[in-house]
Amino acid sequence: MSSANQSATPDPGGTSPAANAAVLALHWQTNVVAPEGFFGAMLAEPVAASGVIGRAATFHRAARDAGATVVWTRFTVPEDEGRLVRNTAFMEAVAEHQDAFRPDGPGAAVIPEMAPDSDDWVQDNQRLSGLAGSDLPERLRAAGIDTLYITGVATNLTVEQTARHGTDLGFTVHVVSDCVAAATAEIHDASLGNLELATAGNVSADRALDLLTG
C-alpha cells in the first residue's frame, strides 16, 4: 500500500459532513500495541485490557462506510533516517533502535485487526505528531477536509500531539475518546482532560458517527 494513496479523495463540494472529514488512525502498529513490538512491554497489556482495538476497528469501518477518509499514520525510520530529529529522549531511543522501525519491517505494519482498506491513505513519518514532517496537512486541505477524528495509541503521546497540532493548523479536531488508550488509566484520563479544552472536544465513537452522518 502506498504512503501516498489518495484514491479515496472526497469531493470538496460534498454535502455530507463525512465528505469533509478524515479519521486519523494513529500508530495502530505492531511496534506500539502488540506484545512483540518495540513498545509492547509498556503498552500491549493495557491496550488489550481496554478493548480499544475492537472498538476502534469498528469505528474505522463505520466512518469509512459513512464516507469519511481514513488515514493511517505509521511511525517508521527509513535507512537514511528521513526527517528524524534526535531532540528528545523518546527520539533518541528510537534512533538507537531504528532497525525495528524500518518501513517494510514487521514492527511497522498496521496490526491485522486494523488492516487498511485499499482506498485508505497511509502516511509514514518520523515525528510524534501524525501531521508533522510530511505533506499530509496540505493533502487533507486539497481534499476539502476540515474536520479530523483521532484514534490511536498512546493518548498522551501521538494522540495528544497530533490533536494539538491539528488544532493549531486550523482543523476542527475531535479525539474519539473510547478509541484511544495509554499505559495507565490515569495518564489516559489526564490527557483527555487536556484535550477537552485544547481541541473542539472529545467525542465517543457513537457521537462521532452521529456527526459524520449528519
PDB file of C-alpha atoms in Angstrom:
ATOM      1  CA  MET A   1       0.000   0.000   0.000  1.00  0.00           C
ATOM      2  CA  SER A   2       1.431   3.358  -0.986  1.00  0.00           C
ATOM      3  CA  SER A   3       2.242   6.024   1.580  1.00  0.00           C
ATOM      4  CA  ALA A   4       0.621   8.496  -0.802  1.00  0.00           C
ATOM      5  CA  ASN A   5      -2.559   6.600  -1.621  1.00  0.00           C
ATOM      6  CA  GLN A   6      -5.148   9.277  -2.390  1.00  0.00           C
ATOM      7  CA  SER A   7      -7.759   7.272  -4.280  1.00  0.00           C
ATOM      8  CA  ALA A   8     -10.280   7.937  -1.534  1.00  0.00           C
ATOM      9  CA  THR A   9     -10.157  11.713  -2.013  1.00  0.00           C
ATOM     10  CA  PRO A  10     -13.664  13.018  -1.306  1.00  0.00           C
ATOM     11  CA  ASP A  11     -15.471  15.672  -3.291  1.00  0.00           C
ATOM     12  CA  PRO A  12     -14.696  19.032  -1.629  1.00  0.00           C
ATOM     13  CA  GLY A  13     -18.185  20.147  -2.608  1.00  0.00           C
ATOM     14  CA  GLY A  14     -19.890  17.168  -0.986  1.00  0.00           C
ATOM     15  CA  THR A  15     -22.877  17.874   1.226  1.00  0.00           C
ATOM     16  CA  SER A  16     -22.401  15.045   3.713  1.00  0.00           C
ATOM     17  CA  PRO A  17     -20.379  16.004   6.823  1.00  0.00           C
ATOM     18  CA  ALA A  18     -18.274  12.898   6.219  1.00  0.00           C
ATOM     19  CA  ALA A  19     -17.133  14.232   2.845  1.00  0.00           C
ATOM     20  CA  ASN A  20     -15.157  16.916   4.636  1.00  0.00           C
ATOM     21  CA  ALA A  21     -13.873  14.707   7.450  1.00  0.00           C
ATOM     22  CA  ALA A  22     -10.995  12.323   7.985  1.00  0.00           C
ATOM     23  CA  VAL A  23     -10.266   9.754  10.648  1.00  0.00           C
ATOM     24  CA  LEU A  24      -6.615   9.876  11.648  1.00  0.00           C
ATOM     25  CA  ALA A  25      -5.799   6.360  12.868  1.00  0.00           C
ATOM     26  CA  LEU A  26      -2.520   6.867  14.687  1.00  0.00           C
ATOM     27  CA  HIS A  27       0.166   4.252  15.326  1.00  0.00           C
ATOM     28  CA  TRP A  28      -2.004   1.120  15.247  1.00  0.00           C
ATOM     29  CA  GLN A  29       1.247  -0.748  14.585  1.00  0.00           C
ATOM     30  CA  THR A  30       2.848  -3.933  15.823  1.00  0.00           C
ATOM     31  CA  ASN A  31       5.627  -1.873  17.402  1.00  0.00           C
ATOM     32  CA  VAL A  32       3.126   0.039  19.516  1.00  0.00           C
ATOM     33  CA  VAL A  33       0.248  -2.239  20.501  1.00  0.00           C
ATOM     34  CA  ALA A  34       1.437  -5.837  20.050  1.00  0.00           C
ATOM     35  CA  PRO A  35       3.354  -7.749  22.756  1.00  0.00           C
ATOM     36  CA  GLU A  36       6.258  -8.427  20.402  1.00  0.00           C
ATOM     37  CA  GLY A  37       6.532  -4.769  19.365  1.00  0.00           C
ATOM     38  CA  PHE A  38       9.160  -2.268  20.483  1.00  0.00           C
ATOM     39  CA  PHE A  39       6.769  -0.591  22.933  1.00  0.00           C
ATOM     40  CA  GLY A  40       4.881  -3.802  23.663  1.00  0.00           C
ATOM     41  CA  ALA A  41       6.167  -4.145  27.216  1.00  0.00           C
ATOM     42  CA  MET A  42       4.694  -0.756  28.073  1.00  0.00           C
ATOM     43  CA  LEU A  43       1.512  -0.662  26.018  1.00  0.00           C
ATOM     44  CA  ALA A  44       0.345  -4.088  24.818  1.00  0.00           C
ATOM     45  CA  GLU A  45      -1.233  -5.246  28.080  1.00  0.00           C
ATOM     46  CA  PRO A  46      -3.175  -2.051  28.900  1.00  0.00           C
ATOM     47  CA  VAL A  47      -4.284  -1.740  25.284  1.00  0.00           C
ATOM     48  CA  ALA A  48      -5.589  -5.316  25.272  1.00  0.00           C
ATOM     49  CA  ALA A  49      -7.302  -4.871  28.632  1.00  0.00           C
ATOM     50  CA  SER A  50      -9.039  -1.696  27.480  1.00  0.00           C
ATOM     51  CA  GLY A  51     -10.720  -3.355  24.490  1.00  0.00           C
ATOM     52  CA  VAL A  52      -9.798  -0.324  22.404  1.00  0.00           C
ATOM     53  CA  ILE A  53      -8.657  -2.314  19.354  1.00  0.00           C
ATOM     54  CA  GLY A  54     -12.080  -3.812  18.720  1.00  0.00           C
ATOM     55  CA  ARG A  55     -13.877  -0.514  19.312  1.00  0.00           C
ATOM     56  CA  ALA A  56     -11.548   1.426  17.059  1.00  0.00           C
ATOM     57  CA  ALA A  57     -11.700  -1.173  14.273  1.00  0.00           C
ATOM     58  CA  THR A  58     -15.494  -0.989  14.347  1.00  0.00           C
ATOM     59  CA  PHE A  59     -15.406   2.805  14.299  1.00  0.00           C
ATOM     60  CA  HIS A  60     -12.983   2.924  11.383  1.00  0.00           C
ATOM     61  CA  ARG A  61     -15.244   0.681   9.300  1.00  0.00           C
ATOM     62  CA  ALA A  62     -18.356   2.677  10.140  1.00  0.00           C
ATOM     63  CA  ALA A  63     -16.682   6.011   9.429  1.00  0.00           C
ATOM     64  CA  ARG A  64     -15.395   4.715   6.112  1.00  0.00           C
ATOM     65  CA  ASP A  65     -18.870   3.455   5.211  1.00  0.00           C
ATOM     66  CA  ALA A  66     -20.260   6.892   6.075  1.00  0.00           C
ATOM     67  CA  GLY A  67     -17.912   8.472   3.538  1.00  0.00           C
ATOM     68  CA  ALA A  68     -15.041   9.725   5.683  1.00  0.00           C
ATOM     69  CA  THR A  69     -11.446   9.313   4.572  1.00  0.00           C
ATOM     70  CA  VAL A  70      -9.430   7.012   6.839  1.00  0.00           C
ATOM     71  CA  VAL A  71      -5.763   7.964   7.179  1.00  0.00           C
ATOM     72  CA  TRP A  72      -3.316   5.586   8.849  1.00  0.00           C
ATOM     73  CA  THR A  73      -0.157   7.144  10.244  1.00  0.00           C
ATOM     74  CA  ARG A  74       2.852   4.916  10.842  1.00  0.00           C
ATOM     75  CA  PHE A  75       5.991   5.834  12.742  1.00  0.00           C
ATOM     76  CA  THR A  76       8.831   4.482  10.624  1.00  0.00           C
ATOM     77  CA  VAL A  77      12.536   5.165  10.184  1.00  0.00           C
ATOM     78  CA  PRO A  78      13.993   4.591   6.695  1.00  0.00           C
ATOM     79  CA  GLU A  79      17.662   3.778   6.151  1.00  0.00           C
ATOM     80  CA  ASP A  80      18.539   7.470   5.706  1.00  0.00           C
ATOM     81  CA  GLU A  81      16.514   8.337   8.849  1.00  0.00           C
ATOM     82  CA  GLY A  82      14.140  10.535   6.830  1.00  0.00           C
ATOM     83  CA  ARG A  83      13.149  13.546   8.933  1.00  0.00           C
ATOM     84  CA  LEU A  84      14.038  12.005  12.270  1.00  0.00           C
ATOM     85  CA  VAL A  85      15.321  14.636  14.717  1.00  0.00           C
ATOM     86  CA  ARG A  86      17.054  13.436  17.882  1.00  0.00           C
ATOM     87  CA  ASN A  87      15.784  16.247  20.089  1.00  0.00           C
ATOM     88  CA  THR A  88      14.022  14.275  22.849  1.00  0.00           C
ATOM     89  CA  ALA A  89      14.762  11.176  24.901  1.00  0.00           C
ATOM     90  CA  PHE A  90      11.951   9.431  23.007  1.00  0.00           C
ATOM     91  CA  MET A  91      13.522  10.178  19.623  1.00  0.00           C
ATOM     92  CA  GLU A  92      16.980   9.251  20.876  1.00  0.00           C
ATOM     93  CA  ALA A  93      15.674   5.842  21.946  1.00  0.00           C
ATOM     94  CA  VAL A  94      14.006   5.294  18.596  1.00  0.00           C
ATOM     95  CA  ALA A  95      17.136   6.343  16.732  1.00  0.00           C
ATOM     96  CA  GLU A  96      19.253   3.887  18.711  1.00  0.00           C
ATOM     97  CA  HIS A  97      16.904   1.041  17.770  1.00  0.00           C
ATOM     98  CA  GLN A  98      15.857   2.267  14.351  1.00  0.00           C
ATOM     99  CA  ASP A  99      16.181  -1.128  12.671  1.00  0.00           C
ATOM    100  CA  ALA A 100      12.954  -2.068  14.468  1.00  0.00           C
ATOM    101  CA  PHE A 101      11.154   0.778  12.690  1.00  0.00           C
ATOM    102  CA  ARG A 102      12.070   0.137   9.049  1.00  0.00           C
ATOM    103  CA  PRO A 103       9.049   0.820   6.793  1.00  0.00           C
ATOM    104  CA  ASP A 104       8.956  -2.719   5.404  1.00  0.00           C
ATOM    105  CA  GLY A 105       9.695  -4.451   8.703  1.00  0.00           C
ATOM    106  CA  PRO A 106       7.133  -6.375  10.756  1.00  0.00           C
ATOM    107  CA  GLY A 107       7.156  -3.827  13.562  1.00  0.00           C
ATOM    108  CA  ALA A 108       5.989  -1.010  11.291  1.00  0.00           C
ATOM    109  CA  ALA A 109       2.967  -2.912   9.986  1.00  0.00           C
ATOM    110  CA  VAL A 110      -0.568  -1.955  10.930  1.00  0.00           C
ATOM    111  CA  ILE A 111      -1.947  -4.767  13.101  1.00  0.00           C
ATOM    112  CA  PRO A 112      -4.123  -7.351  11.287  1.00  0.00           C
ATOM    113  CA  GLU A 113      -7.249  -6.346  13.204  1.00  0.00           C
ATOM    114  CA  MET A 114      -6.949  -2.912  11.613  1.00  0.00           C
ATOM    115  CA  ALA A 115      -5.975  -3.873   8.063  1.00  0.00           C
ATOM    116  CA  PRO A 116      -6.282  -0.713   5.935  1.00  0.00           C
ATOM    117  CA  ASP A 117      -8.761  -0.702   3.083  1.00  0.00           C
ATOM    118  CA  SER A 118      -7.415  -0.265  -0.438  1.00  0.00           C
ATOM    119  CA  ASP A 119      -8.913   3.236  -0.601  1.00  0.00           C
ATOM    120  CA  ASP A 120      -7.456   4.405   2.708  1.00  0.00           C
ATOM    121  CA  TRP A 121      -4.464   6.698   2.914  1.00  0.00           C
ATOM    122  CA  VAL A 122      -1.271   5.532   4.635  1.00  0.00           C
ATOM    123  CA  GLN A 123       1.253   8.142   5.757  1.00  0.00           C
ATOM    124  CA  ASP A 124       4.660   7.371   7.240  1.00  0.00           C
ATOM    125  CA  ASN A 125       6.664   9.921   9.195  1.00  0.00           C
ATOM    126  CA  GLN A 126       9.351  10.284  11.843  1.00  0.00           C
ATOM    127  CA  ARG A 127       7.544  12.629  14.204  1.00  0.00           C
ATOM    128  CA  LEU A 128       5.271  12.197  17.194  1.00  0.00           C
ATOM    129  CA  SER A 129       2.510  14.220  15.552  1.00  0.00           C
ATOM    130  CA  GLY A 130       0.888  12.390  12.677  1.00  0.00           C
ATOM    131  CA  LEU A 131       0.612  15.730  10.877  1.00  0.00           C
ATOM    132  CA  ALA A 132       4.295  16.698  11.123  1.00  0.00           C
ATOM    133  CA  GLY A 133       7.163  16.005   8.783  1.00  0.00           C
ATOM    134  CA  SER A 134       5.072  15.318   5.676  1.00  0.00           C
ATOM    135  CA  ASP A 135       2.670  16.983   3.269  1.00  0.00           C
ATOM    136  CA  LEU A 136      -0.361  15.363   4.909  1.00  0.00           C
ATOM    137  CA  PRO A 137      -1.939  18.643   6.104  1.00  0.00           C
ATOM    138  CA  GLU A 138      -1.770  20.052   2.580  1.00  0.00           C
ATOM    139  CA  ARG A 139      -3.236  16.876   1.089  1.00  0.00           C
ATOM    140  CA  LEU A 140      -6.100  16.955   3.563  1.00  0.00           C
ATOM    141  CA  ARG A 141      -6.904  20.569   2.720  1.00  0.00           C
ATOM    142  CA  ALA A 142      -6.680  19.845  -1.013  1.00  0.00           C
ATOM    143  CA  ALA A 143      -9.271  17.100  -0.496  1.00  0.00           C
ATOM    144  CA  GLY A 144     -11.627  19.569   1.166  1.00  0.00           C
ATOM    145  CA  ILE A 145     -11.140  18.053   4.613  1.00  0.00           C
ATOM    146  CA  ASP A 146     -11.503  20.431   7.539  1.00  0.00           C
ATOM    147  CA  THR A 147     -12.511  18.103  10.383  1.00  0.00           C
ATOM    148  CA  LEU A 148     -10.397  15.366  11.969  1.00  0.00           C
ATOM    149  CA  TYR A 149     -11.452  12.497  14.233  1.00  0.00           C
ATOM    150  CA  ILE A 150      -8.487  10.945  16.014  1.00  0.00           C
ATOM    151  CA  THR A 151      -7.995   7.376  17.209  1.00  0.00           C
ATOM    152  CA  GLY A 152      -4.784   5.689  18.299  1.00  0.00           C
ATOM    153  CA  VAL A 153      -2.184   4.842  20.903  1.00  0.00           C
ATOM    154  CA  ALA A 154      -0.936   6.366  23.041  1.00  0.00           C
ATOM    155  CA  THR A 155      -3.389   9.001  24.223  1.00  0.00           C
ATOM    156  CA  ASN A 156      -0.700  11.143  25.832  1.00  0.00           C
ATOM    157  CA  LEU A 157       1.809  10.764  23.000  1.00  0.00           C
ATOM    158  CA  THR A 158       0.849  10.711  19.324  1.00  0.00           C
ATOM    159  CA  VAL A 159      -2.855  11.330  20.010  1.00  0.00           C
ATOM    160  CA  GLU A 160      -2.355  14.436  22.132  1.00  0.00           C
ATOM    161  CA  GLN A 161       0.489  15.751  19.985  1.00  0.00           C
ATOM    162  CA  THR A 162      -1.498  15.317  16.762  1.00  0.00           C
ATOM    163  CA  ALA A 163      -4.700  16.760  18.211  1.00  0.00           C
ATOM    164  CA  ARG A 164      -2.971  19.906  19.412  1.00  0.00           C
ATOM    165  CA  HIS A 165      -1.021  20.229  16.159  1.00  0.00           C
ATOM    166  CA  GLY A 166      -4.121  19.800  14.004  1.00  0.00           C
ATOM    167  CA  THR A 167      -5.983  22.407  16.025  1.00  0.00           C
ATOM    168  CA  ASP A 168      -3.133  24.886  15.620  1.00  0.00           C
ATOM    169  CA  LEU A 169      -3.167  24.224  11.870  1.00  0.00           C
ATOM    170  CA  GLY A 170      -6.822  25.276  11.752  1.00  0.00           C
ATOM    171  CA  PHE A 171      -8.590  21.915  11.569  1.00  0.00           C
ATOM    172  CA  THR A 172     -11.589  21.130  13.750  1.00  0.00           C
ATOM    173  CA  VAL A 173     -10.291  18.240  15.839  1.00  0.00           C
ATOM    174  CA  HIS A 174     -12.167  15.688  17.926  1.00  0.00           C
ATOM    175  CA  VAL A 175     -10.423  12.875  19.802  1.00  0.00           C
ATOM    176  CA  VAL A 176     -12.611   9.756  19.790  1.00  0.00           C
ATOM    177  CA  SER A 177     -12.282   9.099  23.495  1.00  0.00           C
ATOM    178  CA  ASP A 178     -13.224   5.408  23.522  1.00  0.00           C
ATOM    179  CA  CYS A 179     -10.892   4.663  20.600  1.00  0.00           C
ATOM    180  CA  VAL A 180      -7.641   5.777  22.241  1.00  0.00           C
ATOM    181  CA  ALA A 181      -5.591   4.273  25.080  1.00  0.00           C
ATOM    182  CA  ALA A 182      -2.476   4.846  27.162  1.00  0.00           C
ATOM    183  CA  ALA A 183      -0.187   2.935  29.502  1.00  0.00           C
ATOM    184  CA  THR A 184      -2.371   3.729  32.517  1.00  0.00           C
ATOM    185  CA  ALA A 185      -5.920   4.938  33.060  1.00  0.00           C
ATOM    186  CA  GLU A 186      -4.602   7.948  34.975  1.00  0.00           C
ATOM    187  CA  ILE A 187      -2.382   9.079  32.105  1.00  0.00           C
ATOM    188  CA  HIS A 188      -5.207   8.475  29.625  1.00  0.00           C
ATOM    189  CA  ASP A 189      -7.735  10.483  31.632  1.00  0.00           C
ATOM    190  CA  ALA A 190      -5.339  13.372  32.257  1.00  0.00           C
ATOM    191  CA  SER A 191      -4.547  13.633  28.559  1.00  0.00           C
ATOM    192  CA  LEU A 192      -8.222  13.595  27.580  1.00  0.00           C
ATOM    193  CA  GLY A 193      -8.855  16.305  30.158  1.00  0.00           C
ATOM    194  CA  ASN A 194      -6.231  18.480  28.497  1.00  0.00           C
ATOM    195  CA  LEU A 195      -7.645  17.815  25.044  1.00  0.00           C
ATOM    196  CA  GLU A 196     -11.208  18.658  26.026  1.00  0.00           C
ATOM    197  CA  LEU A 197     -10.031  22.257  26.347  1.00  0.00           C
ATOM    198  CA  ALA A 198      -7.316  22.299  23.675  1.00  0.00           C
ATOM    199  CA  THR A 199      -9.454  20.954  20.790  1.00  0.00           C
ATOM    200  CA  ALA A 200     -13.065  21.058  19.603  1.00  0.00           C
ATOM    201  CA  GLY A 201     -13.835  18.497  22.305  1.00  0.00           C
ATOM    202  CA  ASN A 202     -13.652  14.764  22.835  1.00  0.00           C
ATOM    203  CA  VAL A 203     -16.455  12.591  21.476  1.00  0.00           C
ATOM    204  CA  SER A 204     -17.420   8.945  21.788  1.00  0.00           C
ATOM    205  CA  ALA A 205     -17.395   6.743  18.700  1.00  0.00           C
ATOM    206  CA  ASP A 206     -21.196   6.798  18.639  1.00  0.00           C
ATOM    207  CA  ARG A 207     -21.262  10.589  18.802  1.00  0.00           C
ATOM    208  CA  ALA A 208     -18.609  10.854  16.098  1.00  0.00           C
ATOM    209  CA  LEU A 209     -20.715   8.699  13.791  1.00  0.00           C
ATOM    210  CA  ASP A 210     -23.748  10.872  14.522  1.00  0.00           C
ATOM    211  CA  LEU A 211     -21.725  13.914  13.474  1.00  0.00           C
ATOM    212  CA  LEU A 212     -20.413  12.181  10.353  1.00  0.00           C
ATOM    213  CA  THR A 213     -23.857  11.147   9.180  1.00  0.00           C
ATOM    214  CA  GLY A 214     -25.484  14.481   9.920  1.00  0.00           C
TER     215      GLY A 214
END
